Amino acid sequence: MARLFIWFAVALACQAAVAADLTVGFNTDRPPYVYLDAAGNVAGIEVDMARALLARLGYGMKSEVMSKSRMLPALKGGQADIVMSVHGTDEPGVYYSDGVVEYVNIAVSRKADRIRLATDTDLDQYRFIIWQNGWADLGPAFAARYRPDAQGRFRDNYFQSSTQDAQARVFWARRVDVIVVDRYVFNWYRRQLAATMKTDDEVEYHDIFPNTTVFAAAFADRDVRDRFNAALKAMRADGGYQDIVNRYR
């Protein structure tokens, strides 16, 4: 009887562990990586990735929407167990994972414009639009060319947008020649804007940026972070990672 009681207690403990939820903070202004769906639920590549990885560790996931500025304070203050798409180095109570989400930035032009881009320096010849403060995200040489001057002014051919929705609208309205953007983000807004704008022009993709932009997750618990990293490595190896990404092509 005692053995049966012990077995039952262990079984309940295991069941509770499997059913436990971790609270994960997301910033939702980056579809298709993170966004609110029609029902108001948090969705996207990053969300599916976090949920699948935590499931491999035996956890459920509770999603919380928060601003970028609130993420680390929420983690340190115990309002979140994990926050996604952050950069940093470990400190007491904040432990960063390996890279979880990778943005592959490209330049896109309309095929009819016959634009030729062999390297990012060729952008100097064209009007292009990028995300807010994008000049700082594509390497030191790009930053040196396109950072604002002492008066905060940018080069005449450089434009940036506070949202990627507005960035896409400017490109499809033909107010610039080129858009610099992640491929999945470009395709997402192309589909979303098709109902109100002409977005069916043939385009060319110019792979001129050598580095991807990689974001990690931050954890309040170092052991969970270490197990998460192991699950992430396994999911990349067995194809589960790419399966999630492929849903959003």
mmCIF file of N, CA and C in Angstrom, residues 182-228:
data_model
loop_
_atom_site.group_PDB
_atom_site.id
_atom_site.type_symbol
_atom_site.label_atom_id
_atom_site.label_comp_id
_atom_site.label_asym_id
_atom_site.label_seq_id
_atom_site.Cartn_x
_atom_site.Cartn_y
_atom_site.Cartn_z
ATOM 1 N N ASP A 182 13.317 41.755 -44.146
ATOM 2 C CA ASP A 182 13.365 40.303 -44.059
ATOM 3 C C ASP A 182 12.410 39.712 -45.096
ATOM 4 N N ARG A 183 12.819 38.589 -45.711
ATOM 5 C CA ARG A 183 12.031 37.996 -46.792
ATOM 6 C C ARG A 183 10.621 37.606 -46.334
ATOM 7 N N TYR A 184 10.501 37.012 -45.155
ATOM 8 C CA TYR A 184 9.192 36.588 -44.679
ATOM 9 C C TYR A 184 8.305 37.790 -44.351
ATOM 10 N N VAL A 185 8.900 38.841 -43.815
ATOM 11 C CA VAL A 185 8.142 40.070 -43.528
ATOM 12 C C VAL A 185 7.636 40.672 -44.833
ATOM 13 N N PHE A 186 8.507 40.708 -45.852
ATOM 14 C CA PHE A 186 8.104 41.255 -47.149
ATOM 15 C C PHE A 186 6.908 40.488 -47.714
ATOM 16 N N ASN A 187 7.002 39.168 -47.726
ATOM 17 C CA ASN A 187 5.921 38.365 -48.295
ATOM 18 C C ASN A 187 4.634 38.494 -47.493
ATOM 19 N N TRP A 188 4.758 38.608 -46.177
ATOM 20 C CA TRP A 188 3.577 38.777 -45.321
ATOM 21 C C TRP A 188 2.818 40.047 -45.705
ATOM 22 N N TYR A 189 3.525 41.179 -45.756
ATOM 23 C CA TYR A 189 2.834 42.442 -46.050
ATOM 24 C C TYR A 189 2.386 42.515 -47.499
ATOM 25 N N ARG A 190 3.097 41.848 -48.369
ATOM 26 C CA ARG A 190 2.647 41.799 -49.758
ATOM 27 C C ARG A 190 1.254 41.185 -49.837
ATOM 28 N N ARG A 191 1.034 40.094 -49.128
ATOM 29 C CA ARG A 191 -0.286 39.449 -49.103
ATOM 30 C C ARG A 191 -1.310 40.314 -48.375
ATOM 31 N N GLN A 192 -0.918 40.894 -47.239
ATOM 32 C CA GLN A 192 -1.858 41.675 -46.437
ATOM 33 C C GLN A 192 -2.349 42.925 -47.171
ATOM 34 N N LEU A 193 -1.467 43.547 -47.956
ATOM 35 C CA LEU A 193 -1.810 44.810 -48.621
ATOM 36 C C LEU A 193 -2.473 44.607 -49.977
ATOM 37 N N ALA A 194 -2.533 43.376 -50.447
ATOM 38 C CA ALA A 194 -3.041 43.111 -51.793
ATOM 39 C C ALA A 194 -4.487 43.568 -51.976
ATOM 40 N N ALA A 195 -5.250 43.610 -50.887
ATOM 41 C CA ALA A 195 -6.659 44.010 -50.995
ATOM 42 C C ALA A 195 -6.819 45.498 -51.247
ATOM 43 N N THR A 196 -5.824 46.290 -50.892
ATOM 44 C CA THR A 196 -5.963 47.753 -50.996
ATOM 45 C C THR A 196 -4.900 48.416 -51.864
ATOM 46 N N MET A 197 -3.865 47.663 -52.263
ATOM 47 C CA MET A 197 -2.796 48.234 -53.081
ATOM 48 C C MET A 197 -2.415 47.241 -54.179
ATOM 49 N N LYS A 198 -1.786 47.746 -55.207
ATOM 50 C CA LYS A 198 -1.271 46.869 -56.265
ATOM 51 C C LYS A 198 0.073 46.300 -55.801
ATOM 52 N N THR A 199 0.086 45.016 -55.474
ATOM 53 C CA THR A 199 1.308 44.388 -54.967
ATOM 54 C C THR A 199 1.721 43.182 -55.810
ATOM 55 N N ASP A 200 1.194 43.109 -57.049
ATOM 56 C CA ASP A 200 1.476 41.934 -57.869
ATOM 57 C C ASP A 200 2.589 42.157 -58.881
ATOM 58 N N ASP A 201 3.304 43.270 -58.808
ATOM 59 C CA ASP A 201 4.442 43.470 -59.694
ATOM 60 C C ASP A 201 5.467 42.349 -59.482
ATOM 61 N N GLU A 202 6.107 41.927 -60.560
ATOM 62 C CA GLU A 202 7.214 40.988 -60.406
ATOM 63 C C GLU A 202 8.342 41.689 -59.663
ATOM 64 N N VAL A 203 8.969 40.967 -58.754
ATOM 65 C CA VAL A 203 10.056 41.568 -57.979
ATOM 66 C C VAL A 203 11.323 40.727 -58.107
ATOM 67 N N GLU A 204 12.435 41.352 -57.760
ATOM 68 C CA GLU A 204 13.714 40.642 -57.690
ATOM 69 C C GLU A 204 14.242 40.735 -56.267
ATOM 70 N N TYR A 205 14.771 39.629 -55.785
ATOM 71 C CA TYR A 205 15.361 39.567 -54.454
ATOM 72 C C TYR A 205 16.879 39.654 -54.596
ATOM 73 N N HIS A 206 17.474 40.565 -53.855
ATOM 74 C CA HIS A 206 18.918 40.783 -53.921
ATOM 75 C C HIS A 206 19.523 40.400 -52.574
ATOM 76 N N ASP A 207 20.263 39.309 -52.568
ATOM 77 C CA ASP A 207 20.864 38.796 -51.335
ATOM 78 C C ASP A 207 22.226 39.451 -51.142
ATOM 79 N N ILE A 208 22.225 40.660 -50.605
ATOM 80 C CA ILE A 208 23.461 41.457 -50.553
ATOM 81 C C ILE A 208 23.979 41.688 -49.132
ATOM 82 N N PHE A 209 23.281 41.138 -48.147
ATOM 83 C CA PHE A 209 23.708 41.344 -46.762
ATOM 84 C C PHE A 209 24.265 40.025 -46.220
ATOM 85 N N PRO A 210 25.520 40.003 -45.796
ATOM 86 C CA PRO A 210 26.165 38.737 -45.437
ATOM 87 C C PRO A 210 25.684 38.118 -44.142
ATOM 88 N N ASN A 211 25.134 38.918 -43.247
ATOM 89 C CA ASN A 211 24.804 38.404 -41.919
ATOM 90 C C ASN A 211 23.300 38.413 -41.670
ATOM 91 N N THR A 212 22.831 37.395 -40.963
ATOM 92 C CA THR A 212 21.448 37.393 -40.492
ATOM 93 C C THR A 212 21.379 38.178 -39.176
ATOM 94 N N THR A 213 20.194 38.654 -38.837
ATOM 95 C CA THR A 213 19.960 39.289 -37.549
ATOM 96 C C THR A 213 19.333 38.249 -36.630
ATOM 97 N N VAL A 214 20.042 37.885 -35.579
ATOM 98 C CA VAL A 214 19.628 36.766 -34.722
ATOM 99 C C VAL A 214 19.170 37.295 -33.365
ATOM 100 N N PHE A 215 18.036 36.772 -32.893
ATOM 101 C CA PHE A 215 17.511 37.148 -31.580
ATOM 102 C C PHE A 215 17.442 35.920 -30.681
ATOM 103 N N ALA A 216 17.758 36.126 -29.412
ATOM 104 C CA ALA A 216 17.711 35.067 -28.408
ATOM 105 C C ALA A 216 16.466 35.221 -27.548
ATOM 106 N N ALA A 217 16.302 34.291 -26.614
ATOM 107 C CA ALA A 217 15.321 34.417 -25.535
ATOM 108 C C ALA A 217 16.083 34.608 -24.232
ATOM 109 N N ALA A 218 15.461 35.278 -23.278
ATOM 110 C CA ALA A 218 16.070 35.450 -21.954
ATOM 111 C C ALA A 218 15.213 34.729 -20.919
ATOM 112 N N PHE A 219 15.886 34.073 -19.967
ATOM 113 C CA PHE A 219 15.228 33.221 -18.982
ATOM 114 C C PHE A 219 15.537 33.696 -17.570
ATOM 115 N N ALA A 220 14.582 33.508 -16.691
ATOM 116 C CA ALA A 220 14.825 33.776 -15.274
ATOM 117 C C ALA A 220 15.544 32.615 -14.600
ATOM 118 N N ASP A 221 15.453 31.421 -15.191
ATOM 119 C CA ASP A 221 16.036 30.210 -14.613
ATOM 120 C C ASP A 221 17.119 29.670 -15.545
ATOM 121 N N ARG A 222 18.342 29.557 -15.043
ATOM 122 C CA ARG A 222 19.458 29.127 -15.882
ATOM 123 C C ARG A 222 19.303 27.683 -16.339
ATOM 124 N N ASP A 223 18.778 26.817 -15.460
ATOM 125 C CA ASP A 223 18.612 25.413 -15.827
ATOM 126 C C ASP A 223 17.609 25.259 -16.966
ATOM 127 N N VAL A 224 16.512 26.002 -16.906
ATOM 128 C CA VAL A 224 15.529 25.954 -17.991
ATOM 129 C C VAL A 224 16.169 26.464 -19.282
ATOM 130 N N ARG A 225 16.976 27.518 -19.186
ATOM 131 C CA ARG A 225 17.684 28.031 -20.362
ATOM 132 C C ARG A 225 18.557 26.952 -20.983
ATOM 133 N N ASP A 226 19.316 26.226 -20.155
ATOM 134 C CA ASP A 226 20.224 25.199 -20.666
ATOM 135 C C ASP A 226 19.450 24.075 -21.353
ATOM 136 N N ARG A 227 18.343 23.665 -20.760
ATOM 137 C CA ARG A 227 17.518 22.619 -21.368
ATOM 138 C C ARG A 227 16.862 23.111 -22.655
ATOM 139 N N PHE A 228 16.462 24.375 -22.664
ATOM 140 C CA PHE A 228 15.888 24.996 -23.859
ATOM 141 C C PHE A 228 16.907 24.979 -24.996
#
